[in-house]
Each structure stands twice: as structure tokens, then as C-alpha cells.
Tab-separated table of C-alpha atoms in Angstrom:
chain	number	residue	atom	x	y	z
A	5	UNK	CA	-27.061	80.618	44.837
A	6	UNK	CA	-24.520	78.619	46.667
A	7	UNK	CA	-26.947	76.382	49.256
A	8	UNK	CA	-25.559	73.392	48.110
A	9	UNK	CA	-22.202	74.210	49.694
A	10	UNK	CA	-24.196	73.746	53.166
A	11	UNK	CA	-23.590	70.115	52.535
A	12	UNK	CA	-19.935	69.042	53.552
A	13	UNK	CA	-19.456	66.440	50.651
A	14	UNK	CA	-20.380	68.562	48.148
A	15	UNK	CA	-18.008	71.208	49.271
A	16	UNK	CA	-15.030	68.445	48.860
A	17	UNK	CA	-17.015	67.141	45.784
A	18	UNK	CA	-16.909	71.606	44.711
A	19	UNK	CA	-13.270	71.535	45.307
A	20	UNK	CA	-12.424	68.044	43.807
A	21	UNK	CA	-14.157	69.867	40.460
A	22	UNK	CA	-12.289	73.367	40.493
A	23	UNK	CA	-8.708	71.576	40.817
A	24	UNK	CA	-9.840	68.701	38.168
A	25	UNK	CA	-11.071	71.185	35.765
A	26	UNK	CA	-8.168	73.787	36.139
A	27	UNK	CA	-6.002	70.558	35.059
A	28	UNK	CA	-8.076	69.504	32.211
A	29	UNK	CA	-8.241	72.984	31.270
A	30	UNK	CA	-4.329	74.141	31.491
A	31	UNK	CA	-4.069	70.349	29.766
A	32	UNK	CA	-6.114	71.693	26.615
A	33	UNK	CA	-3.835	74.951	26.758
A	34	UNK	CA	-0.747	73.329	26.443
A	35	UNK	CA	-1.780	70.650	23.949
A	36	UNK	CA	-3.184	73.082	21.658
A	37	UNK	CA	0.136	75.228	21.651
A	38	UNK	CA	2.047	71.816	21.505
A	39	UNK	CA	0.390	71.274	18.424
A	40	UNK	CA	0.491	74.824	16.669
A	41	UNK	CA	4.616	74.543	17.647
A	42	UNK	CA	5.003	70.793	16.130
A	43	UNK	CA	2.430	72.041	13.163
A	44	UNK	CA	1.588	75.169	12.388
A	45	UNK	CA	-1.504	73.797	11.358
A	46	UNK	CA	-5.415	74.751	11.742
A	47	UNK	CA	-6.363	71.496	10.021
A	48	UNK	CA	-3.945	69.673	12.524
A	49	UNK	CA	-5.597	71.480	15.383
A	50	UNK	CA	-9.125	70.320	14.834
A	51	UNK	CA	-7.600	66.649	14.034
A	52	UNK	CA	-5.835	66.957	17.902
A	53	UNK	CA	-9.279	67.952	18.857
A	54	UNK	CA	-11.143	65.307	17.202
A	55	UNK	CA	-8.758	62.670	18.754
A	56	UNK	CA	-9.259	63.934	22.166
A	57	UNK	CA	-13.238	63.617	22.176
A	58	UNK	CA	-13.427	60.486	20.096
A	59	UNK	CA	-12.523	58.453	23.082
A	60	UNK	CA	-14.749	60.317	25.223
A	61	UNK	CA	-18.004	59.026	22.701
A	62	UNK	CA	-17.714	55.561	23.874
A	63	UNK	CA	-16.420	55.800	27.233
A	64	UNK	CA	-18.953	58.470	28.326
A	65	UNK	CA	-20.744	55.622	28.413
A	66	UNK	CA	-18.840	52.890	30.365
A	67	UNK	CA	-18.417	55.793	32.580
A	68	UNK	CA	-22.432	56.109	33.111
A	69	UNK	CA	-21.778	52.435	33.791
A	70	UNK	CA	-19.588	52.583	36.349
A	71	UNK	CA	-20.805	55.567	38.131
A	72	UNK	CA	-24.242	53.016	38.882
A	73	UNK	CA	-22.590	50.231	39.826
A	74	UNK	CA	-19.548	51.394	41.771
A	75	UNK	CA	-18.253	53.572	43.984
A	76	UNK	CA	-17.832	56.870	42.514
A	77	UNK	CA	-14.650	57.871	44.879
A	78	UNK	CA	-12.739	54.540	43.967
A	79	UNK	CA	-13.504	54.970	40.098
A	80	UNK	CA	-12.291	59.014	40.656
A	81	UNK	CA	-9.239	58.057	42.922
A	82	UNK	CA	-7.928	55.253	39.781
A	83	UNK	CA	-8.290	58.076	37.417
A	84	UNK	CA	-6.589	60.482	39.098
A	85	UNK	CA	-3.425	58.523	39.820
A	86	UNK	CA	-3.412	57.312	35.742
A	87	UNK	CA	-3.895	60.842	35.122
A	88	UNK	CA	-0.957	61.784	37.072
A	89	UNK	CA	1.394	58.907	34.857
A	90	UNK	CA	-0.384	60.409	31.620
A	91	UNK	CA	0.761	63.812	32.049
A	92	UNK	CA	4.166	63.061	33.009
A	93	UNK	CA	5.478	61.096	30.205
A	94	UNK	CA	3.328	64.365	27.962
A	95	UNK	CA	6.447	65.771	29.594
A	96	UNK	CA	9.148	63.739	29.652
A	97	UNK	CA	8.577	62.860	25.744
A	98	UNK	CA	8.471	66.404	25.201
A	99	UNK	CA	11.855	67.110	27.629
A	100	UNK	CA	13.863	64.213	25.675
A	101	UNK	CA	12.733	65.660	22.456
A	102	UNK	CA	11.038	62.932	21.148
A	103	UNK	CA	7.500	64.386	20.658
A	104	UNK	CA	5.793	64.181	17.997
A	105	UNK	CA	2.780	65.300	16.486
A	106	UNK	CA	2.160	61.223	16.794
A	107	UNK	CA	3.051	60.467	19.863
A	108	UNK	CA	1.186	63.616	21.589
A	109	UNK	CA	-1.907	62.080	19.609
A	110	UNK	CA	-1.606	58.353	21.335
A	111	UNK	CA	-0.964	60.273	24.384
A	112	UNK	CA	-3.931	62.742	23.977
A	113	UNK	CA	-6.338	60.017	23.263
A	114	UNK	CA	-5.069	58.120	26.449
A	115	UNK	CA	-5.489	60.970	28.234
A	116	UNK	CA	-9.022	61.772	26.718
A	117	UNK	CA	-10.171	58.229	27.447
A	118	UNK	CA	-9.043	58.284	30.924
A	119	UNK	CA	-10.786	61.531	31.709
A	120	UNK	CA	-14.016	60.932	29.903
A	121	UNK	CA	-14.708	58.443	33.065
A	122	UNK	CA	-15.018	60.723	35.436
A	123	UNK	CA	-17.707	63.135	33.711
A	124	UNK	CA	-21.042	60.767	34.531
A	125	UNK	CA	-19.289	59.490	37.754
A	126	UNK	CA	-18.554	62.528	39.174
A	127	UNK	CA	-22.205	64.611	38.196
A	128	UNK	CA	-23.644	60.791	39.868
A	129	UNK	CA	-21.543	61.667	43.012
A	130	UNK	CA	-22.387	65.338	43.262
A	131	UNK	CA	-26.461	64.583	42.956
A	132	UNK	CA	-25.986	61.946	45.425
A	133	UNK	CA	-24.298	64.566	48.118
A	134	UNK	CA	-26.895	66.694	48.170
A	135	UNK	CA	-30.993	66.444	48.548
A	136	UNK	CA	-33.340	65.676	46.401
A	137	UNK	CA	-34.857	69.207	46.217
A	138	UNK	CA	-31.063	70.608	45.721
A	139	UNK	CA	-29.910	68.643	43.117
A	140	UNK	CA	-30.682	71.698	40.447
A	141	UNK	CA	-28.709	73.922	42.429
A	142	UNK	CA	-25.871	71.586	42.422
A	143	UNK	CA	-25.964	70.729	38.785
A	144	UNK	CA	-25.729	74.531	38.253
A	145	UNK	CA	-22.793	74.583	40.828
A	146	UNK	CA	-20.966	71.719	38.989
A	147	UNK	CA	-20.764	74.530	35.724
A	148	UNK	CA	-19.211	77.186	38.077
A	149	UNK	CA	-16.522	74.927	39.101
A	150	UNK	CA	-15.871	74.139	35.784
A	151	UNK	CA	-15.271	77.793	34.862
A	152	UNK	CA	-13.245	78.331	38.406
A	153	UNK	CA	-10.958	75.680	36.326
A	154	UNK	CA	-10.981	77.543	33.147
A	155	UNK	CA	-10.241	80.727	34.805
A	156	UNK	CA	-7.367	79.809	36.431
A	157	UNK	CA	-6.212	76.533	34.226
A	158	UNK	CA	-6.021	78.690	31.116
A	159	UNK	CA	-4.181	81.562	32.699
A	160	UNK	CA	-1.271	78.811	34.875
A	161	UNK	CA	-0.852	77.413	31.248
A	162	UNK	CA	-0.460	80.221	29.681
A	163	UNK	CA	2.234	82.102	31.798
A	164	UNK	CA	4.509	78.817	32.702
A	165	UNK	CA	4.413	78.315	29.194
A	166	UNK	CA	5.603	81.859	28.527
A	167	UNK	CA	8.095	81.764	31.718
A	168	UNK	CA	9.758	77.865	30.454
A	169	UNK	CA	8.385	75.700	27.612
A	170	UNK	CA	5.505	74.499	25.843
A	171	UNK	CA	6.164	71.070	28.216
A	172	UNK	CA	6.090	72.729	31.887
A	173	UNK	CA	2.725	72.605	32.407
A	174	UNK	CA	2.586	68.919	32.008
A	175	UNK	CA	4.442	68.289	35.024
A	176	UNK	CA	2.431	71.180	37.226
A	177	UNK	CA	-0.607	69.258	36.124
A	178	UNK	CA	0.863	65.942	37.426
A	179	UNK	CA	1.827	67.685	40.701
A	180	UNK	CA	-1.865	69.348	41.037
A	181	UNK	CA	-3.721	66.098	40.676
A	182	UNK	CA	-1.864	65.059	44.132
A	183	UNK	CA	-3.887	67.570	45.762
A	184	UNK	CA	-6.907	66.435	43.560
A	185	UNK	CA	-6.551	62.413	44.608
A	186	UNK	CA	-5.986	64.660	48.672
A	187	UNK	CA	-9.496	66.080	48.137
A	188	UNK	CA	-11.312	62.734	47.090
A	189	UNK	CA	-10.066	60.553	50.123
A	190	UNK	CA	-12.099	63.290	52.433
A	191	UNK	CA	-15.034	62.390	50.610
A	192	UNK	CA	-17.436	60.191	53.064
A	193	UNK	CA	-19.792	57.710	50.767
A	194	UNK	CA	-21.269	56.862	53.908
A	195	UNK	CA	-23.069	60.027	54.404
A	196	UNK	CA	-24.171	60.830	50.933
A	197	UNK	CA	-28.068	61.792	50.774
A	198	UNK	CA	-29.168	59.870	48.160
A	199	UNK	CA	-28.356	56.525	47.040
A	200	UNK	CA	-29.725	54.116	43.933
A	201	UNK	CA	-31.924	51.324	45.244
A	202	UNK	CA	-29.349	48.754	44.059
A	203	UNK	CA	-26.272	49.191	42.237
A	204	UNK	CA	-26.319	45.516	40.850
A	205	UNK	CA	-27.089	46.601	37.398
A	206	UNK	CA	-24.918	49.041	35.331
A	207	UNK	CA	-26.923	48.041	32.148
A	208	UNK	CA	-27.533	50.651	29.497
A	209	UNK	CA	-30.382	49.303	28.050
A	210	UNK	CA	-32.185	50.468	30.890
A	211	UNK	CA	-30.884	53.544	30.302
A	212	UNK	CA	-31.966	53.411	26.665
A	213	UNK	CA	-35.328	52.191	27.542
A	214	UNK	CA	-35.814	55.260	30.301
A	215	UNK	CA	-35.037	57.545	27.365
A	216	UNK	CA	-37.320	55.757	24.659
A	217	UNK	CA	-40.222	56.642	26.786
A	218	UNK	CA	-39.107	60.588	27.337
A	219	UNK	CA	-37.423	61.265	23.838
A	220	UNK	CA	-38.324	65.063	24.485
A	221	UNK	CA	-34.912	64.503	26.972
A	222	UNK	CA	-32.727	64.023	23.721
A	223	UNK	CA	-33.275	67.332	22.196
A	224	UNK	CA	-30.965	69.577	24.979
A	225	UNK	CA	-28.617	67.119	25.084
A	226	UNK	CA	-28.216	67.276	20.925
A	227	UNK	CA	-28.614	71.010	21.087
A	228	UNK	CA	-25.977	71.450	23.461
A	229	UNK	CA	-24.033	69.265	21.533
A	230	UNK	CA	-24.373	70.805	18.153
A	231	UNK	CA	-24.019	74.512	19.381
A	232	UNK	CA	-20.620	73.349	20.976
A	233	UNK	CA	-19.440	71.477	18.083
A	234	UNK	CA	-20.165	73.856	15.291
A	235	UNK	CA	-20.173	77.369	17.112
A	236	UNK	CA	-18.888	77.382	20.255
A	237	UNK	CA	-15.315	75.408	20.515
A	238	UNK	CA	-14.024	78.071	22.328
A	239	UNK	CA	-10.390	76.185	22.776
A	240	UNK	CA	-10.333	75.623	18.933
A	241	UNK	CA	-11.547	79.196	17.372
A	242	UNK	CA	-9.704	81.030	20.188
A	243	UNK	CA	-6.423	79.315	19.633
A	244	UNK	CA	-6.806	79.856	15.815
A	245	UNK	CA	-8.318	83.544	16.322
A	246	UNK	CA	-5.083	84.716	18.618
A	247	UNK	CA	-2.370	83.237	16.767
A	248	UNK	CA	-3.304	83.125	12.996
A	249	UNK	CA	-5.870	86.144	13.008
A	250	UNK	CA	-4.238	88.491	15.262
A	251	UNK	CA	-1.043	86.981	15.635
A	252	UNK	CA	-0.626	86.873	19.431
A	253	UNK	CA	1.393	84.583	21.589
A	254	UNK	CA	0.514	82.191	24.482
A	255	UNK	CA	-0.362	84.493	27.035
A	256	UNK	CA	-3.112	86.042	25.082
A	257	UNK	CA	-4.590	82.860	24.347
A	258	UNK	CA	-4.401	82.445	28.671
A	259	UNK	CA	-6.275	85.836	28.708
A	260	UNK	CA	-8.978	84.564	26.246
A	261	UNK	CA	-9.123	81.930	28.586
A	262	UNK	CA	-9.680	84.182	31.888
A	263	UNK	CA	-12.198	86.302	29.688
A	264	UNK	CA	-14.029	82.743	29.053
A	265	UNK	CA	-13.758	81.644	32.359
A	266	UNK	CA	-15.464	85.110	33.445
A	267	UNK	CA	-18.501	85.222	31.060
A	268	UNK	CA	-19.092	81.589	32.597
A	269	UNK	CA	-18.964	81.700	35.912
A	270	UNK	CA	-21.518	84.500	35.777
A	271	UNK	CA	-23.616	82.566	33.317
A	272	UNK	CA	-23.425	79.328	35.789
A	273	UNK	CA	-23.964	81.465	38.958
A	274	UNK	CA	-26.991	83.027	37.188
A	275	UNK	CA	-28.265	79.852	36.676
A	276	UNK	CA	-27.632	78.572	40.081
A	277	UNK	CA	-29.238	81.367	41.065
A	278	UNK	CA	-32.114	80.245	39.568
A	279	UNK	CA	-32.024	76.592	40.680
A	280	UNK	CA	-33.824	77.148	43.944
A	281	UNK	CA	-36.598	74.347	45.122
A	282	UNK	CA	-39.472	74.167	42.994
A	283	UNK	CA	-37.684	75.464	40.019
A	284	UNK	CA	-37.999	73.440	36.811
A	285	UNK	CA	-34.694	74.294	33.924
A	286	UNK	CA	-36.461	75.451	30.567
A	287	UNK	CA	-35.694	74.595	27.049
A	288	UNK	CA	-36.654	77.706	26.143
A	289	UNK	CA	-33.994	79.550	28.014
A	290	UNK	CA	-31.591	77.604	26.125
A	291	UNK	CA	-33.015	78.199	23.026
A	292	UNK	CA	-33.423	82.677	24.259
A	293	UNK	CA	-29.508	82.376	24.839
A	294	UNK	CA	-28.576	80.974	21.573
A	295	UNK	CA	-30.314	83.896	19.547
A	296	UNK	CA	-28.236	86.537	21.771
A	297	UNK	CA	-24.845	84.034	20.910
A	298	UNK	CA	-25.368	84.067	17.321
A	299	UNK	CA	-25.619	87.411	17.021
A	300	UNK	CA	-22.310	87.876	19.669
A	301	UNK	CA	-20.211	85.308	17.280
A	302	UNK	CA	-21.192	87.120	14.107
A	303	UNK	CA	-20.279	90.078	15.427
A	304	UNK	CA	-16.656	88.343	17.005
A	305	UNK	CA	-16.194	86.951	13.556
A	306	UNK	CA	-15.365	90.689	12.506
A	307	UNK	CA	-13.574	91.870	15.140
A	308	UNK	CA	-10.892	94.340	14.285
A	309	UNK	CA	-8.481	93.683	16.845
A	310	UNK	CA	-7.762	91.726	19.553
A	311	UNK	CA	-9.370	93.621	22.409
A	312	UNK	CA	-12.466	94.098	20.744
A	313	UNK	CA	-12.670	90.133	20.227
A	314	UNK	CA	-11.568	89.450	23.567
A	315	UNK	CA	-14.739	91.592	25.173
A	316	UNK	CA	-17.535	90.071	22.614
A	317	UNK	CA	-16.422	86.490	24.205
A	318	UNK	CA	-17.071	87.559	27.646
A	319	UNK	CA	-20.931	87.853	26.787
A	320	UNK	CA	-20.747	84.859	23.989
A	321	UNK	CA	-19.514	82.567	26.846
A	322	UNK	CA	-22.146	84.043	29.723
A	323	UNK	CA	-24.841	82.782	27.481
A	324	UNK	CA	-23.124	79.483	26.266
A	325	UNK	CA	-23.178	78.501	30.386
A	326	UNK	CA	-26.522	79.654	30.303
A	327	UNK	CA	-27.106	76.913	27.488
A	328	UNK	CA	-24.994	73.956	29.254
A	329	UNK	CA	-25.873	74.444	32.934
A	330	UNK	CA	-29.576	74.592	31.568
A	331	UNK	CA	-29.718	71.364	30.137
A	332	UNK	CA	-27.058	69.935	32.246
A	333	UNK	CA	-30.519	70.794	34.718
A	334	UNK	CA	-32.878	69.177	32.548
A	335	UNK	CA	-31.054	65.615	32.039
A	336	UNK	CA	-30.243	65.624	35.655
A	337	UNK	CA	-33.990	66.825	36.514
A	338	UNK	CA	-35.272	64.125	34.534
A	339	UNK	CA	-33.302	61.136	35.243
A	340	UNK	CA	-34.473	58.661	38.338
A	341	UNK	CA	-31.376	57.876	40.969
A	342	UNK	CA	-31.233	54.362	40.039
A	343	UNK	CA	-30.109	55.750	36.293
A	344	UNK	CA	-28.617	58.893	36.787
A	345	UNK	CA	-24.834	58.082	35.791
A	346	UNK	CA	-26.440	55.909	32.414
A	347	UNK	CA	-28.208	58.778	31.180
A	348	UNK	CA	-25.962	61.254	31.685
A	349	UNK	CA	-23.375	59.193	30.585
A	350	UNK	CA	-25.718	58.831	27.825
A	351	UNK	CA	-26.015	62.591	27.153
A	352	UNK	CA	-21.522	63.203	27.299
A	353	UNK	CA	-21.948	60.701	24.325
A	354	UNK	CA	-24.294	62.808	22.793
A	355	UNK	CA	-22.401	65.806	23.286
A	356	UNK	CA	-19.134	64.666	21.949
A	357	UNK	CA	-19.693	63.276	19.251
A	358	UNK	CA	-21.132	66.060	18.419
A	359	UNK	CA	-18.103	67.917	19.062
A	360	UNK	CA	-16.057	65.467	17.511
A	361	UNK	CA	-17.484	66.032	14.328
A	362	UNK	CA	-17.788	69.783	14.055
A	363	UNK	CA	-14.025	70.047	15.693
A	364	UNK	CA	-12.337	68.335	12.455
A	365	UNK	CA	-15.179	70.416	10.502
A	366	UNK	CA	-13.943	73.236	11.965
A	367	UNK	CA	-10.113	73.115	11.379
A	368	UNK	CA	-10.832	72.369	7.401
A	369	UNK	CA	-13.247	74.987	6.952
A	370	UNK	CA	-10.942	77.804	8.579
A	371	UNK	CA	-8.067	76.128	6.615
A	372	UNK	CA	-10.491	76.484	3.464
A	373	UNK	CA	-12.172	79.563	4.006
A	374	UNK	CA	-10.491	81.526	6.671
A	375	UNK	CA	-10.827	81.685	10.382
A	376	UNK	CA	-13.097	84.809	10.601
A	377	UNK	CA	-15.499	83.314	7.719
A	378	UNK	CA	-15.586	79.929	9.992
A	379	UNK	CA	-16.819	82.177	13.233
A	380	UNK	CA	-19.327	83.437	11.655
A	381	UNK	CA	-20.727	80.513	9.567
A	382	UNK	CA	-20.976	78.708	13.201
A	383	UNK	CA	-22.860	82.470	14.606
A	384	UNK	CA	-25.166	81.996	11.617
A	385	UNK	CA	-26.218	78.336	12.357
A	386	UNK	CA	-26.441	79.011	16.107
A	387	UNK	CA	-28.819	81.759	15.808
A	388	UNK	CA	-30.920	79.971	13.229
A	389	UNK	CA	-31.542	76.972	14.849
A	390	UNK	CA	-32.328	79.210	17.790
A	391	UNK	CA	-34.963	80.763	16.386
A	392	UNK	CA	-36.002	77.404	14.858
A	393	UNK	CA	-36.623	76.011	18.123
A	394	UNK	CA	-37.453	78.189	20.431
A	395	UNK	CA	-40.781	77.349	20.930
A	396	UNK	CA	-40.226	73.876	21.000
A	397	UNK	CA	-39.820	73.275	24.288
A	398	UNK	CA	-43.411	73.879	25.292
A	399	UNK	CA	-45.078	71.460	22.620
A	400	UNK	CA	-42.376	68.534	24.442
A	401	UNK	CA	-43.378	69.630	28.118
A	402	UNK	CA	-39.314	70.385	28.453
């Protein structure tokens, strides 16, 4: 499961991940609270939401971009340290008391576009520390460090929120992302296993033209997409389902967040599990775990009481990590070296704007319909398009 750790630059690249993803995680925490205090609003919730992945649509791709033509550890190193700047004046705005729902939306989109770099150029980095024959596994890693994050990011969030203010974790996350800029300078690009034949060319159209010849490629990474925009936004329908359905206050939401963090690392590590040499990622397990989260998100939709929502997401999330590590697999399976931060760069553009249209979509229906009705209206599509497509995958050869 964990044979990509043998490698020591992807054990600094596995660290770099957990303490980057705790802080994006414990950033999405606070904001969302920030936002509910300044607001009160579901509607104004999604908006926040959209904002922070709209910037991500276009710069997804620049990061691709970069990740082919630069150094990966320089371009993660400059976003770290502007990352560090973002979050403190998050906090200092908030301390003076001049926050406003405005100016934490100028400052979330900052934010947003800052961070949206380092998702191709950090997946190029981590496929380029390994072998070719363990690149699967450490895809699949790359999701349980991103859970390691929302375990703990969710949870430090949570109870310095509860212990100070809705601003505090602002300035932990500034502090952490010392450690995180600590981690990357250990990094040695000299002894990476793979490298692209030339990095001369960041171009996208090559990208573009990879993917026009293997269009079977763009149906995980619009999947994945789609079930994350309109039924799985954890951070949104969590937020709305603790504190407008069951009325519950920030610590709660932090133990949502542990619960989440849970059901993914055991989906990612299953998945790793499976990512031995000579394994190929199927569509079709993608496609198996939606039917089982539909029918987990229906059934969340009418939970009556907190505890029995906070055990359905436990499996929901196991099977969404299932769904993302899987074709996180198949794009990175599929890609050659020489374009591996384009089309994944490609597919985070694919993927959020996805989300950025069902997050907005989201707020207005629960705002419109209710909460619990929205839940289950995103179970419902999930499991149909499951069933939909679930044979799909062996007429593309995917």
C-alpha cells in the first residue's frame, strides 16, 4: 500500500502534501464560518464557494504550464511564501474589524488563485519522484495525504475557532506553511526518477491535441467533476447541514470534518492498495462507487439527528475517494511525462468548473427548497448517472 514511501523524495513530497492540505483544509473551515458569521446566508455560502474555484478554472491551467516547463520546487516554494502573506492579512482585516463579506471575497479569490498552482505542479513532482511502474501507487498516495489534511485541518480549525475567534486560524495557517516552505527545500530535483524529455515547451495545445486523440480520458475527469459539484461538496452541505439543519456550532462542523477525513483515507488507502505494478484504474469502479453514494446521500438527506448524519458520511466519503483517487489514476495512467502537468492541469479545470457551477447551484437550491431536499436531489443524480454509465467504461477501453 505504501511502497512509494521507499523513495526519499516522495516521502518529503508525502509530507509537503499532509501539511499543505491540513492548511487548505482548516483555510476552508474558517472561511466558511467567516462567512455564515458576516451572513447568515446559504446563498452567500455557495457564492464564497463559487469565488474560491473560479480562479482555480483558469489557473489549473497555467499551473499544468508551469509544472512542464519549470521547476516544480521553485513554483511550490513562491506559493508558499504568498500563501503565508495571504493568510495573514485574512487575519489582520478580520483583527482590525474591517472584514467584510467583500473584502474576505477579494481575499478568497487571491488565495484560491494562488493555490490552484500548485495542484498540476505538485501531482507533476510526485510522478516524477517515483518509477514508472509506481506512479499508480503514488497517485493513490497523493489522495491519502489529502485526507491526513482534512482530518486534522478540519478538526485545528474547528477547536481554535471555538477556544478564540473565527480569525485565529488564519494566523496558525500562516505559521504552518513555514514548516511547509521547511519541507520543500529538502526536496532534491536532482534525483527525481523521471524527467520530461525537454521542458522547453509548456504549450497546451499539445496538451489539447494528446487529449483529442484519447477523448475516452475526458469522461472521469467530467464525472469526477460533476459528482463533486452537484452531490458531493462536502464543505458546502456539511456547513449548511450542522448549522441550519441541526443547529450545531463550529466544533461539530470540525467533527464532520474528522468523520470525512476518516471515510477517505480508507477509501484512498484501499485504492493504493490496489495500485500495485501491473494494475490498470477502472472506470467502472468509479462508476460501482457512485451507485453505493447515491443511495448513502439519499439516505443522509433524512437523517434525524446529527449523529446519525455524521456516520452515513463516513461511508459516503470512503466511496467518493474511491471515485477521485480512481480517476486521479486514470489521467495520470494515461498521460506521457513530457505532458503530465498540461493534462492534469487540464483535468483541475475540468473539475472546477464543474464545482464552480453546482457550488452557487447548490446554495440557491437549499435557500429555495431546503437543505435536506438539496442532499438528496444531488443523491438522486449521483446514483442515476451511475447506473447510466457504468458500463461505459468497457466500450472506451477506460
Amino acid at each position: 500500500m505504501f511502497s512509494s514511501l521507499q523513495f526519499q523524495n516522495y516521502r518529503r513530497i508525502f509530507l509537503y502534501s499532509c501539511l499543505n492540505s491540513a492548511c487548505g483544509w482548516a483555510g476552508l473551515l474558517a472561511t466558511e464560518w467567516l462567512v455564515l458569521d458576516l451572513t447568515g446566508s446559504a446563498a452567500a455560502l455557495g457564492g464564497m464557494l463559487g469565488i474560491q474555484v473560479a480562479p482555480i478554472i483558469i489557473t489549473s491551467l497555467v499551473g499544468g504550464s508551469f509544472a512542464d516547463k519549470f521547476s516544480e520546487r521553485s513554483i511550490l516554494l513562491t506559493t508558499s511564501t504568498l500563501l503565508i502573506v495571504l493568510n495573514g492579512a485574512v487575519y489582520l482585516t478580520y483583527k482590525s474589524g474591517t472584514l467584510t463579506f467583500g473584502v474576505l471575497a477579494i481575499l478568497s479569490f487571491v488565495l484560491s488563485t494562488v493555490a490552484a498552482v500548485q495542484g498540476p505542479v505538485f501531482t507533476s513532482l510526485s510522478i516524477k519522484a517515483v518509477p514508472e511502474e509506481r506512479v499508480a501507487n503514488a497517485i493513490s498516495l497523493n489522495s491519502v495525504t489529502f485526507n491526513i489534511g482534512r482530518l486534522f485541518g478540519p478538526l485545528g480549525a474547528g477547536l481554535i475557532i471555538a477556544a478564540s475567534d473565527t480569525g485565529a486560524p488564519f494566523l496558525a495557517i500562516s505559521a504552518l506553511y513555514l514548516a511547509v516552505i521547511l519541507v520543500l527545500l529538502q526536496i532534491r530535483m536532482n534525483e527525481l526518477h523521471q524527467s520530461a524529455s525537454s521542458r522547453a515547451s509548456g504549450n497546451l495545445r499539445e496538451a489539447f491535441a494528446y487529449l483529442s486523440n484519447y477523448r475516452a480520458l475526458y469522461l472521469p475527469m467530467f464525472i469526477a467533476g460533476i459528482f463533486t459539484g452537484l452531490g458531493m461538496n462536502f464543505s458546502l452541505i456539511s456547513a449548511l447541514m450542522v448549522r441550519q439543519v441541526f443547529q450545531e456550532d463550529s466544533r461539530h462542523l470540525g467533527f464532520i470534518g474528522v468523520l470525512l477525513a476518516i471515510g477517505g483515507l480508507l477509501g484512498a488507502s484501499y485504492v493504493a492498495r490496489l495500485s500495485v505494478s501491473g494494475h490498470k484504474p477502472k472506470f467502472s469502479t468509479m462508476m460501482g462507487s457512485g451507485v453505493v453514494i447515491g443511495f448513502f446521500w439519499i439516505a443522509a438527506a433524512s437523517s434525524p439527528n446529527f449523529l446519525s448524519y455524521a456516520a452515513i458520511v463516513i461511508f459516503v466519503n470512503f466511496f467518493h475517494l474511491v471515485i477521485m483517487a480512481t480517476a486521479n489514476g486514470i489521467v495520470a495512467a494515461n498521460a506521457p511525462i513530457d505532458l503530465q502537468g498540461r493534462v492534469y492541469g487540464i483535468y483541475l479545470f475540468i473539475f472546477h468548473l464543474c464545482l464552480a457551477i453546482g457550488a452557487p447551484l447548490i446554495g440557491l437550491l437549499a435557500k429555495i427548497i431546503g437543505v435536506r431536499m438539496t442532499v438528496g436531489i444531488g443523491g438522486g443524480l449521483v446514483l442515476l448517472l451511475s447506473l447510466l454509465l457504468i458500463n461505459a467504461g468497457k466500450r472506451l477501453r477506460i
